[in-house]
Coordinates of N, CA and C and ligand atoms in Angstrom, one line a residue:
M152 N 71.5 91.3 121.7 CA 72.9 90.7 121.5 C 73.3 90.7 120.1
S153 N 74.5 91.0 119.8 CA 75.0 91.1 118.4 C 75.3 89.7 117.9
R154 N 75.1 89.5 116.7 CA 75.3 88.2 116.0 C 75.6 88.5 114.6
I155 N 76.7 87.8 114.1 CA 77.0 88.1 112.7 C 76.9 86.8 111.8
R156 N 76.3 87.0 110.7 CA 76.2 85.9 109.7 C 77.3 86.1 108.7
F157 N 78.2 85.2 108.5 CA 79.3 85.2 107.5 C 78.9 84.3 106.3
D158 N 78.9 84.9 105.1 CA 78.7 84.0 103.9 C 80.0 84.1 103.2
L159 N 80.6 82.9 102.9 CA 81.9 82.8 102.3 C 81.7 82.2 100.9
L160 N 82.0 83.0 99.9 CA 81.9 82.5 98.5 C 83.3 82.3 97.9
S161 N 83.5 81.1 97.5 CA 84.8 80.7 97.1 C 84.8 79.5 96.1
L162 N 85.9 79.4 95.4 CA 86.0 78.2 94.5 C 86.5 77.0 95.3
F163 N 87.0 77.3 96.5 CA 87.5 76.2 97.4 C 86.9 76.4 98.8
P164 N 85.6 76.4 98.9 CA 85.0 76.7 100.2 C 85.4 75.7 101.3
E165 N 85.8 74.5 101.0 CA 86.1 73.5 102.0 C 87.4 73.9 102.8
V166 N 88.2 74.8 102.3 CA 89.4 75.3 103.0 C 89.0 76.0 104.3
F167 N 87.7 76.5 104.3 CA 87.3 77.2 105.5 C 86.8 76.3 106.7
R168 N 86.5 75.1 106.3 CA 85.8 74.2 107.3 C 86.6 74.0 108.6
P169 N 87.9 73.6 108.5 CA 88.6 73.4 109.7 C 88.9 74.7 110.4
F170 N 88.9 75.8 109.7 CA 89.2 77.1 110.3 C 88.0 77.5 111.2
V171 N 86.8 77.4 110.6 CA 85.6 77.9 111.4 C 85.2 76.9 112.5
N172 N 85.8 75.7 112.4 CA 85.5 74.7 113.4 C 86.5 74.6 114.6
A173 N 87.4 75.6 114.7 CA 88.4 75.5 115.7 C 88.5 76.8 116.5
S174 N 88.9 76.7 117.7 CA 89.3 77.9 118.6 C 88.2 78.9 118.7
I175 N 88.5 80.2 118.6 CA 87.6 81.3 118.8 C 86.4 81.3 117.9
L176 N 86.6 80.9 116.6 CA 85.5 80.9 115.7 C 84.4 79.9 116.1
R177 N 84.9 78.7 116.5 CA 84.0 77.7 117.0 C 83.3 78.1 118.2
I178 N 84.0 78.7 119.1 CA 83.3 79.2 120.4 C 82.3 80.2 120.0
A179 N 82.6 81.1 119.1 CA 81.6 82.1 118.7 C 80.3 81.5 118.1
A180 N 80.5 80.4 117.3 CA 79.4 79.7 116.8 C 78.6 79.0 117.9
E181 N 79.3 78.4 118.8 CA 78.6 77.7 119.9 C 77.8 78.7 120.8
K182 N 78.4 79.9 120.9 CA 77.7 80.9 121.7 C 76.6 81.6 120.9
Q183 N 76.5 81.2 119.6 CA 75.5 81.7 118.7 C 75.7 83.2 118.5
V184 N 76.9 83.7 118.5 CA 77.1 85.1 118.1 C 77.7 85.2 116.7
A185 N 78.1 84.1 116.1 CA 78.5 84.0 114.7 C 78.0 82.8 114.1
E186 N 77.7 82.9 112.8 CA 77.4 81.7 112.0 C 78.1 81.8 110.7
Y187 N 78.6 80.7 110.1 CA 79.4 80.7 108.9 C 78.7 79.8 107.9
H188 N 78.5 80.4 106.7 CA 77.9 79.6 105.6 C 78.8 79.6 104.4
L189 N 79.2 78.4 104.0 CA 80.1 78.2 102.9 C 79.4 77.9 101.6
H190 N 79.9 78.6 100.5 CA 79.2 78.5 99.2 C 80.3 78.3 98.1
D191 N 80.0 77.3 97.2 CA 80.9 77.0 96.1 C 80.5 77.8 94.9
I192 N 81.3 78.7 94.5 CA 81.0 79.5 93.3 C 80.8 78.6 92.0
R193 N 81.6 77.6 92.0 CA 81.5 76.7 90.8 C 80.1 76.1 90.6
Q194 N 79.3 75.9 91.7 CA 78.0 75.4 91.5 C 77.0 76.3 90.8
Y195 N 77.4 77.6 90.7 CA 76.6 78.6 90.1 C 76.9 78.8 88.6
S196 N 77.9 78.0 88.1 CA 78.3 78.2 86.7 C 77.3 77.4 85.8
R197 N 76.7 78.1 84.9 CA 75.7 77.4 84.0 C 76.4 76.9 82.7
D198 N 77.7 77.2 82.6 CA 78.5 76.7 81.5 C 78.4 75.1 81.5
K199 N 78.5 74.5 80.3 CA 78.3 73.0 80.3 C 79.4 72.3 81.1
H200 N 80.6 72.9 81.2 CA 81.7 72.2 81.9 C 81.9 72.9 83.3
K201 N 80.9 73.7 83.7 CA 81.0 74.4 85.0 C 82.3 75.2 85.1
K202 N 82.6 75.8 84.0 CA 83.8 76.6 83.9 C 83.6 77.9 84.7
V203 N 84.5 78.3 85.5 CA 84.4 79.6 86.2 C 85.4 80.6 85.8
D204 N 86.3 80.2 84.9 CA 87.3 81.2 84.5 C 87.4 81.1 82.9
D205 N 88.1 82.1 82.4 CA 88.3 82.1 80.9 C 89.4 83.1 80.6
K206 N 89.9 83.0 79.3 CA 91.0 83.8 78.9 C 90.7 85.3 78.9
P207 N 91.6 86.2 79.2 CA 91.3 87.6 79.2 C 91.2 88.1 77.7
Y208 N 90.1 88.9 77.5 CA 90.0 89.6 76.2 C 91.3 90.5 76.1
G209 N 91.8 90.6 74.9 CA 93.0 91.5 74.7 C 94.3 90.7 74.9
G210 N 94.1 89.5 75.4 CA 95.3 88.7 75.5 C 96.0 88.9 76.9
G211 N 97.1 88.2 77.1 CA 97.8 88.3 78.3 C 97.8 87.0 79.1
P212 N 98.6 86.9 80.1 CA 98.7 85.6 80.9 C 97.6 85.4 81.8
G213 N 97.4 84.1 82.2 CA 96.4 83.8 83.2 C 95.0 83.8 82.8
M214 N 94.1 83.5 83.8 CA 92.7 83.4 83.5 C 92.0 84.4 84.4
V215 N 90.7 84.7 83.9 CA 89.9 85.7 84.6 C 88.6 85.0 85.1
L216 N 88.2 85.4 86.3 CA 87.0 84.8 86.9 C 85.8 85.4 86.1
R217 N 84.9 84.5 85.6 CA 83.8 85.0 84.8 C 82.7 85.7 85.7
C218 N 82.0 86.6 85.0 CA 80.9 87.3 85.7 C 79.8 86.4 86.2
E219 N 79.3 85.5 85.3 CA 78.0 84.8 85.5 C 78.0 84.0 86.8
P220 N 79.0 83.1 87.1 CA 78.9 82.3 88.3 C 79.0 83.2 89.5
V221 N 79.8 84.2 89.5 CA 80.0 85.1 90.7 C 78.8 85.9 91.0
V222 N 78.2 86.5 90.0 CA 77.0 87.3 90.2 C 75.9 86.5 90.6
S223 N 75.7 85.3 90.0 CA 74.6 84.4 90.4 C 74.8 83.9 91.8
A224 N 76.0 83.6 92.2 CA 76.3 83.1 93.5 C 75.9 84.2 94.5
Y225 N 76.4 85.4 94.2 CA 76.2 86.5 95.1 C 74.6 86.8 95.3
E226 N 73.9 86.8 94.2 CA 72.5 87.1 94.3 C 71.7 86.0 95.0
D227 N 72.1 84.7 94.8 CA 71.4 83.6 95.4 C 71.7 83.7 96.9
V228 N 72.9 83.9 97.3 CA 73.3 83.9 98.7 C 72.7 85.1 99.4
Q229 N 72.6 86.2 98.8 CA 72.0 87.4 99.4 C 70.6 87.1 99.8
N230 N 69.9 86.3 98.9 CA 68.5 86.0 99.2 C 68.3 84.9 100.2
M231 N 69.3 84.3 100.7 CA 69.2 83.3 101.7 C 68.8 83.9 103.1
D232 N 69.0 85.2 103.3 CA 68.7 85.8 104.6 C 68.2 87.2 104.3
E233 N 67.3 87.7 105.2 CA 66.7 89.0 105.0 C 67.7 90.2 105.4
R234 N 68.7 89.8 106.2 CA 69.7 90.9 106.5 C 70.5 91.2 105.2
T235 N 70.8 92.5 105.0 CA 71.6 92.9 103.9 C 73.1 92.9 104.2
G236 N 73.4 93.5 105.3 CA 74.8 93.5 105.7 C 75.7 94.2 104.7
T237 N 77.0 93.7 104.7 CA 78.0 94.3 103.8 C 78.7 93.2 103.1
A238 N 79.1 93.5 101.8 CA 79.8 92.5 101.0 C 81.2 93.0 100.7
I239 N 82.1 92.1 100.8 CA 83.5 92.5 100.6 C 84.2 91.6 99.6
L240 N 84.9 92.2 98.7 CA 85.7 91.5 97.7 C 87.2 91.5 98.2
L241 N 87.8 90.3 98.4 CA 89.2 90.3 98.9 C 90.1 90.4 97.7
T242 N 90.9 91.4 97.6 CA 91.8 91.7 96.5 C 92.9 92.5 96.9
P243 N 94.1 92.3 96.4 CA 95.3 93.1 96.7 C 95.1 94.6 96.2
Q244 N 94.0 94.8 95.4 CA 93.8 96.2 95.0 C 92.9 97.0 96.0
G245 N 92.4 96.3 97.0 CA 91.5 96.9 98.0 C 92.2 97.8 99.0
K246 N 91.4 98.5 99.9 CA 92.0 99.3 101.0 C 92.6 98.3 102.0
T247 N 93.7 98.7 102.6 CA 94.4 97.8 103.5 C 93.6 97.6 104.8
F248 N 93.4 96.4 105.2 CA 92.7 96.0 106.4 C 93.4 96.5 107.6
Q249 N 92.7 97.1 108.5 CA 93.3 97.6 109.8 C 92.5 97.2 111.0
Q250 N 93.0 97.4 112.2 CA 92.2 97.1 113.4 C 90.9 97.9 113.4
E251 N 91.0 99.1 112.9 CA 89.8 100.0 112.8 C 88.7 99.4 111.8
T252 N 89.2 98.7 110.8 CA 88.3 98.1 109.8 C 87.6 96.9 110.6
A253 N 88.3 96.2 111.3 CA 87.8 95.0 112.1 C 86.7 95.5 113.1
K254 N 87.0 96.6 113.8 CA 86.0 97.2 114.7 C 84.7 97.6 114.0
R255 N 84.9 98.2 112.9 CA 83.7 98.6 112.1 C 82.9 97.4 111.7
L256 N 83.5 96.4 111.2 CA 82.8 95.2 110.6 C 82.2 94.4 111.8
A257 N 82.8 94.5 113.0 CA 82.2 93.7 114.1 C 80.9 94.2 114.5
R258 N 80.5 95.4 114.0 CA 79.1 96.0 114.3 C 78.1 95.6 113.2
E259 N 78.5 94.9 112.2 CA 77.6 94.5 111.1 C 76.8 93.3 111.6
E260 N 75.6 93.1 111.0 CA 74.9 91.8 111.3 C 75.1 90.7 110.3
R261 N 75.7 91.1 109.2 CA 76.0 90.1 108.1 C 77.2 90.6 107.3
I262 N 78.1 89.7 107.0 CA 79.3 90.0 106.2 C 79.4 88.9 105.1
T263 N 79.4 89.3 103.8 CA 79.5 88.4 102.7 C 80.9 88.6 102.2
L264 N 81.7 87.5 102.1 CA 83.1 87.6 101.6 C 83.2 86.9 100.3
L265 N 83.7 87.6 99.3 CA 83.9 87.0 98.0 C 85.4 86.8 97.7
C266 N 85.8 85.6 97.5 CA 87.2 85.2 97.3 C 87.4 84.8 95.9
G267 N 88.4 85.4 95.3 CA 88.7 85.1 93.9 C 90.0 84.3 93.8
H268 N 90.3 83.8 92.6 CA 91.5 83.1 92.3 C 92.0 83.6 90.9
Y269 N 93.0 83.0 90.4 CA 93.5 83.4 89.0 C 94.0 84.8 89.0
E270 N 94.1 85.4 87.8 CA 94.7 86.7 87.6 C 93.7 87.8 88.0
G271 N 92.4 87.5 88.1 CA 91.6 88.6 88.5 C 90.1 88.3 88.2
F272 N 89.2 89.3 88.5 CA 87.8 89.2 88.3 C 87.5 90.0 87.1
D273 N 86.5 89.5 86.3 CA 85.9 90.3 85.2 C 85.5 91.6 85.9
E274 N 85.9 92.7 85.3 CA 85.6 94.0 85.9 C 84.1 94.3 86.1
R275 N 83.3 93.6 85.3 CA 81.8 93.9 85.5 C 81.2 93.3 86.7
I276 N 82.0 92.5 87.4 CA 81.6 92.0 88.8 C 81.6 93.2 89.7
R277 N 82.6 94.0 89.6 CA 82.7 95.2 90.4 C 81.7 96.3 90.0
D278 N 81.4 96.3 88.7 CA 80.4 97.3 88.2 C 79.0 97.0 88.7
M279 N 78.7 95.7 88.9 CA 77.4 95.2 89.1 C 77.0 95.0 90.6
L280 N 78.0 94.6 91.4 CA 77.8 94.3 92.8 C 78.3 95.4 93.7
P281 N 77.6 95.6 94.8 CA 78.0 96.6 95.8 C 79.1 96.1 96.7
L282 N 80.3 96.1 96.2 CA 81.4 95.4 97.0 C 82.4 96.4 97.5
E283 N 82.7 96.2 98.8 CA 83.9 97.0 99.4 C 85.1 96.1 99.1
E284 N 86.1 96.7 98.6 CA 87.3 95.9 98.3 C 88.4 96.1 99.4
I285 N 88.8 94.9 99.9 CA 89.8 94.9 101.0 C 91.0 94.1 100.7
S286 N 92.2 94.6 101.0 CA 93.4 93.8 100.9 C 93.9 93.6 102.3
I287 N 94.7 92.6 102.6 CA 95.3 92.5 103.9 C 96.8 92.9 104.0
G288 N 97.3 93.4 102.9 CA 98.7 93.9 102.9 C 99.3 93.9 101.6
D289 N 100.5 94.5 101.5 CA 101.2 94.6 100.2 C 102.0 93.4 99.8
Y290 N 101.4 92.4 99.5 CA 102.0 91.1 99.0 C 100.9 90.4 98.2
V291 N 101.2 89.5 97.4 CA 100.2 88.8 96.5 C 100.0 87.4 97.0
L292 N 98.7 87.1 97.2 CA 98.3 85.7 97.5 C 97.7 85.1 96.3
S293 N 97.7 83.8 96.2 CA 97.1 83.2 95.0 C 95.6 83.2 95.0
G294 N 95.0 83.4 96.2 CA 93.5 83.5 96.3 C 93.1 84.3 97.5
G295 N 91.8 84.6 97.6 CA 91.4 85.5 98.7 C 91.1 84.7 100.0
E296 N 91.1 83.4 99.9 CA 90.7 82.6 101.1 C 91.5 82.9 102.4
A297 N 92.8 82.9 102.2 CA 93.7 83.2 103.4 C 93.4 84.6 103.9
A298 N 93.2 85.6 103.0 CA 92.8 86.9 103.5 C 91.5 87.0 104.2
A299 N 90.5 86.2 103.7 CA 89.2 86.2 104.3 C 89.3 85.6 105.7
M300 N 90.2 84.6 105.9 CA 90.3 84.0 107.2 C 90.9 85.0 108.2
V301 N 91.9 85.8 107.7 CA 92.5 86.9 108.5 C 91.4 87.8 109.0
L302 N 90.6 88.2 108.0 CA 89.5 89.2 108.3 C 88.5 88.6 109.3
I303 N 88.0 87.4 109.1 CA 87.0 86.8 110.0 C 87.6 86.7 111.4
D304 N 88.8 86.2 111.5 CA 89.4 86.0 112.8 C 89.5 87.4 113.6
A305 N 89.9 88.4 112.9 CA 90.1 89.7 113.5 C 88.7 90.3 113.9
V306 N 87.6 90.0 113.2 CA 86.3 90.5 113.5 C 85.6 89.7 114.6
V307 N 85.7 88.4 114.5 CA 84.9 87.5 115.4 C 85.4 87.7 116.9
R308 N 86.7 87.9 117.0 CA 87.2 88.0 118.4 C 86.8 89.4 119.0
L309 N 86.2 90.3 118.2 CA 85.7 91.6 118.8 C 84.2 91.5 119.1
I310 N 83.5 90.5 118.7 CA 82.1 90.4 119.0 C 82.0 90.3 120.5
P311 N 81.1 91.2 121.1 CA 81.0 91.1 122.6 C 80.6 89.7 123.0
G312 N 81.3 89.2 124.0 CA 80.9 87.9 124.6 C 81.7 86.7 124.1
V313 N 82.5 87.0 123.0 CA 83.3 85.9 122.4 C 84.5 85.5 123.3
L314 N 85.3 86.5 123.6 CA 86.5 86.3 124.5 C 86.0 86.3 125.9
G315 N 86.7 85.6 126.7 CA 86.4 85.5 128.2 C 86.3 86.9 128.8
H316 N 87.4 87.6 128.7 CA 87.4 89.0 129.3 C 87.1 90.0 128.3
E317 N 86.1 90.8 128.6 CA 85.8 91.9 127.6 C 87.0 92.9 127.5
E318 N 87.8 93.0 128.6 CA 89.0 93.8 128.6 C 90.0 93.4 127.6
S319 N 90.1 92.1 127.4 CA 91.3 91.6 126.7 C 91.5 92.1 125.3
T320 N 90.4 92.6 124.7 CA 90.7 93.2 123.4 C 91.2 94.7 123.5
N321 N 90.9 95.3 124.7 CA 91.3 96.7 124.9 C 92.8 96.7 125.0
N322 N 93.4 95.6 125.6 CA 94.8 95.6 125.8 C 95.6 95.2 124.6
D323 N 94.9 94.7 123.5 CA 95.7 94.2 122.4 C 96.6 95.2 121.8
S324 N 97.6 94.7 121.1 CA 98.5 95.5 120.3 C 97.5 96.3 119.3
F325 N 97.8 97.5 119.1 CA 97.0 98.4 118.1 C 95.8 99.0 118.6
S326 N 95.2 98.4 119.7 CA 93.9 99.0 120.1 C 94.1 100.4 120.6
D327 N 95.3 100.7 121.2 CA 95.6 102.1 121.5 C 96.8 102.6 120.7
G328 N 97.0 101.9 119.6 CA 98.1 102.3 118.7 C 99.5 101.8 119.1
L329 N 99.6 101.1 120.3 CA 100.9 100.6 120.8 C 100.9 99.1 120.7
L330 N 102.1 98.6 120.6 CA 102.3 97.1 120.6 C 102.2 96.6 122.0
E331 N 101.8 95.4 122.2 CA 101.6 94.8 123.5 C 102.9 94.6 124.3
Y332 N 102.8 94.8 125.6 CA 104.0 94.6 126.5 C 104.3 93.1 126.6
P333 N 105.5 92.8 127.1 CA 105.8 91.3 127.3 C 105.0 90.7 128.4
Q334 N 104.7 89.4 128.2 CA 103.8 88.6 129.1 C 104.6 87.5 129.6
Y335 N 104.3 87.0 130.9 CA 105.0 85.9 131.5 C 104.0 85.1 132.2
T336 N 104.3 83.8 132.3 CA 103.5 82.9 133.3 C 104.5 82.0 134.0
R337 N 104.0 81.2 134.9 CA 104.9 80.3 135.7 C 105.7 79.4 134.8
P338 N 106.9 79.0 135.2 CA 107.6 79.3 136.5 C 108.2 80.7 136.6
P339 N 108.6 81.1 137.8 CA 109.3 82.4 137.9 C 110.7 82.4 137.3
E340 N 111.3 81.2 137.2 CA 112.6 81.2 136.6 C 112.6 79.9 135.7
F341 N 113.1 80.1 134.4 CA 113.2 79.0 133.5 C 114.6 79.1 132.8
R342 N 115.4 78.0 133.1 CA 116.8 78.0 132.6 C 117.6 79.3 132.8
G343 N 117.4 79.8 134.0 CA 118.2 81.0 134.3 C 117.5 82.3 133.9
L344 N 116.4 82.2 133.1 CA 115.7 83.4 132.7 C 114.6 83.7 133.7
K345 N 114.7 84.9 134.3 CA 113.7 85.3 135.4 C 112.6 86.2 134.9
V346 N 111.5 86.1 135.5 CA 110.4 87.0 135.3 C 110.7 88.3 135.9
P347 N 110.5 89.4 135.3 CA 110.8 90.7 135.9 C 110.2 90.8 137.3
D348 N 111.0 91.3 138.3 CA 110.6 91.4 139.7 C 109.2 92.1 139.9
V349 N 109.1 93.2 139.1 CA 107.9 94.1 139.3 C 106.6 93.3 139.1
L350 N 106.6 92.3 138.2 CA 105.4 91.5 138.0 C 105.1 90.6 139.1
L351 N 106.1 90.3 140.0 CA 105.8 89.4 141.1 C 105.6 90.2 142.4
S352 N 105.6 91.6 142.2 CA 105.6 92.4 143.4 C 104.2 92.6 144.0
G353 N 103.2 92.4 143.2 CA 101.8 92.6 143.7 C 101.5 94.1 143.7
N354 N 102.4 95.0 143.3 CA 102.1 96.4 143.2 C 101.5 96.8 141.9
H355 N 100.2 96.9 141.9 CA 99.5 97.0 140.6 C 99.8 98.3 139.9
K356 N 100.0 99.4 140.6 CA 100.3 100.7 140.0 C 101.7 100.6 139.3
E357 N 102.6 100.0 140.0 CA 104.0 99.8 139.4 C 103.9 98.9 138.2
I358 N 103.1 97.8 138.2 CA 103.0 96.9 137.1 C 102.4 97.6 135.9
E359 N 101.4 98.4 136.2 CA 100.8 99.2 135.1 C 101.8 100.1 134.4
L360 N 102.5 100.8 135.2 CA 103.6 101.8 134.7 C 104.6 101.0 133.9
W361 N 105.1 99.9 134.4 CA 106.1 99.1 133.7 C 105.6 98.6 132.4
R362 N 104.3 98.1 132.4 CA 103.8 97.6 131.1 C 103.6 98.7 130.1
R363 N 103.2 99.9 130.5 CA 103.1 101.0 129.6 C 104.4 101.4 129.0
A364 N 105.4 101.4 129.9 CA 106.8 101.8 129.4 C 107.3 100.7 128.4
Q365 N 107.0 99.5 128.7 CA 107.5 98.4 127.8 C 106.8 98.5 126.4
S366 N 105.5 98.8 126.5 CA 104.7 98.9 125.2 C 105.3 100.1 124.4
E367 N 105.6 101.2 125.1 CA 106.1 102.3 124.3 C 107.5 102.0 123.8
K368 N 108.4 101.3 124.5 CA 109.7 101.0 124.1 C 109.6 100.1 122.9
R369 N 108.8 99.1 123.0 CA 108.6 98.1 121.9 C 108.1 98.8 120.6
T370 N 107.2 99.7 120.8 CA 106.6 100.4 119.6 C 107.7 101.3 119.0
Y371 N 108.4 102.0 119.8 CA 109.4 102.9 119.3 C 110.5 102.1 118.6
E372 N 110.9 101.0 119.2 CA 112.0 100.2 118.6 C 111.6 99.4 117.3
R373 N 110.4 98.9 117.3 CA 110.0 98.0 116.2 C 109.1 98.6 115.2
R374 N 108.4 99.6 115.6 CA 107.4 100.2 114.6 C 107.5 101.7 114.7
S375 N 108.6 102.3 114.2 CA 108.7 103.8 114.3 C 107.6 104.5 113.5
D376 N 106.9 103.8 112.6 CA 105.8 104.4 111.9 C 104.6 104.6 112.8
L377 N 104.3 103.6 113.6 CA 103.2 103.7 114.6 C 103.6 104.7 115.7
W378 N 104.8 104.7 116.1 CA 105.3 105.6 117.2 C 105.1 107.1 116.7
K379 N 105.4 107.4 115.5 CA 105.3 108.7 114.9 C 103.8 109.1 115.0
D380 N 102.9 108.2 114.5 CA 101.5 108.5 114.6 C 101.0 108.9 116.0
I381 N 101.5 108.2 117.0 CA 101.0 108.4 118.3 C 101.6 109.7 118.9
T382 N 102.9 109.9 118.7 CA 103.5 111.1 119.3 C 103.0 112.4 118.5
Q383 N 102.6 112.3 117.2 CA 102.1 113.4 116.5 C 100.7 113.8 117.0
N384 N 99.9 112.7 117.3 CA 98.5 113.0 117.6 C 98.4 113.4 119.1
R385 N 99.4 113.3 119.9 CA 99.4 113.6 121.3 C 99.3 115.2 121.5
S386 N 100.3 115.9 121.1 CA 100.5 117.3 121.2 C 99.9 118.0 122.5
Ligands
6GU14 CL1 92.6 90.2 99.9 N1 93.8 88.8 98.0 C1 94.9 88.3 97.3 N2 94.8 87.5 96.3 N3 96.1 88.8 97.6 C2 96.3 89.6 98.6 C3 95.2 90.1 99.4 C4 94.0 89.6 99.0 N4 95.6 90.9 100.3 C5 97.0 90.9 100.2 N5 97.3 90.2 99.2

C-alpha cells in the first residue's frame, strides 16, 4: 500500500495545522496513507537572535532567507526518516504545477516541501540542496505556504484509497484534459430551475454522451487553450 510522508519546512509551520487536520488530508492520515510533519526553520538558526533573514548583498529592497537555518533544517529533517523521497522548493521561479505533476508526486514515498518568505532565498540554498522548484501559477504570493497547501491537496487526493470512489479522480477536470460536466443533486426543480431531463432518464448511454458533450462545450468556451491541445493531439 502506498503511503506518503510530507515534511513541511516553514517559518510559519502552524498555518498548516488546521489544513492537515480537516477533510481529505485528515482522512488520509486516519487511513495511514499520509503523514504530515511540521518543522519550524527558525529553530535551526544558530544566530543569537534566531534571525532567519538578512539584507541582500549588493543592496536592494527586502530581506533574503539565510543559508544556514534552511540547510540545517533540511539536513536534520532528511535524517528523521530513512526514505529519501523528493524535495521541493516553492517559488514563483519554479516549473508550473500541473495535474501531471500531482500524479507523479503521488507515487513518491516522501515529499519534503520548503517554503520561503521575504524577497527570496540565498542562492547557495539552491546550489547545495537537491531541490525541484515548483510554482503554482503566474502571480506572486508572500510565502510558499499557500502554494504548498495547493500541492499537498492535489497529491493526497490521488493516493489510492483516499477518496471513496477510485473512479472519482478519473472524472476530474483535467484528468482527460477536459473540464468537468455540470452536476446536479436533489431536488429535481429549485425555484423554477430544472435538472436536465436526460439525467433523470435512467438511460446511462445517453447520460454519458450528454456529459461528454457538456465537458467539450465547457472546455471550448472557457479554456480555448486546453481545447486546442486536445484537438491537436487527436488527429
Ligand atoms: Cl510556489 N511561491 C510564491 N511565493 N509565490 C508563488 C508561488 C510560490 N507560486 C505562484 N506564486
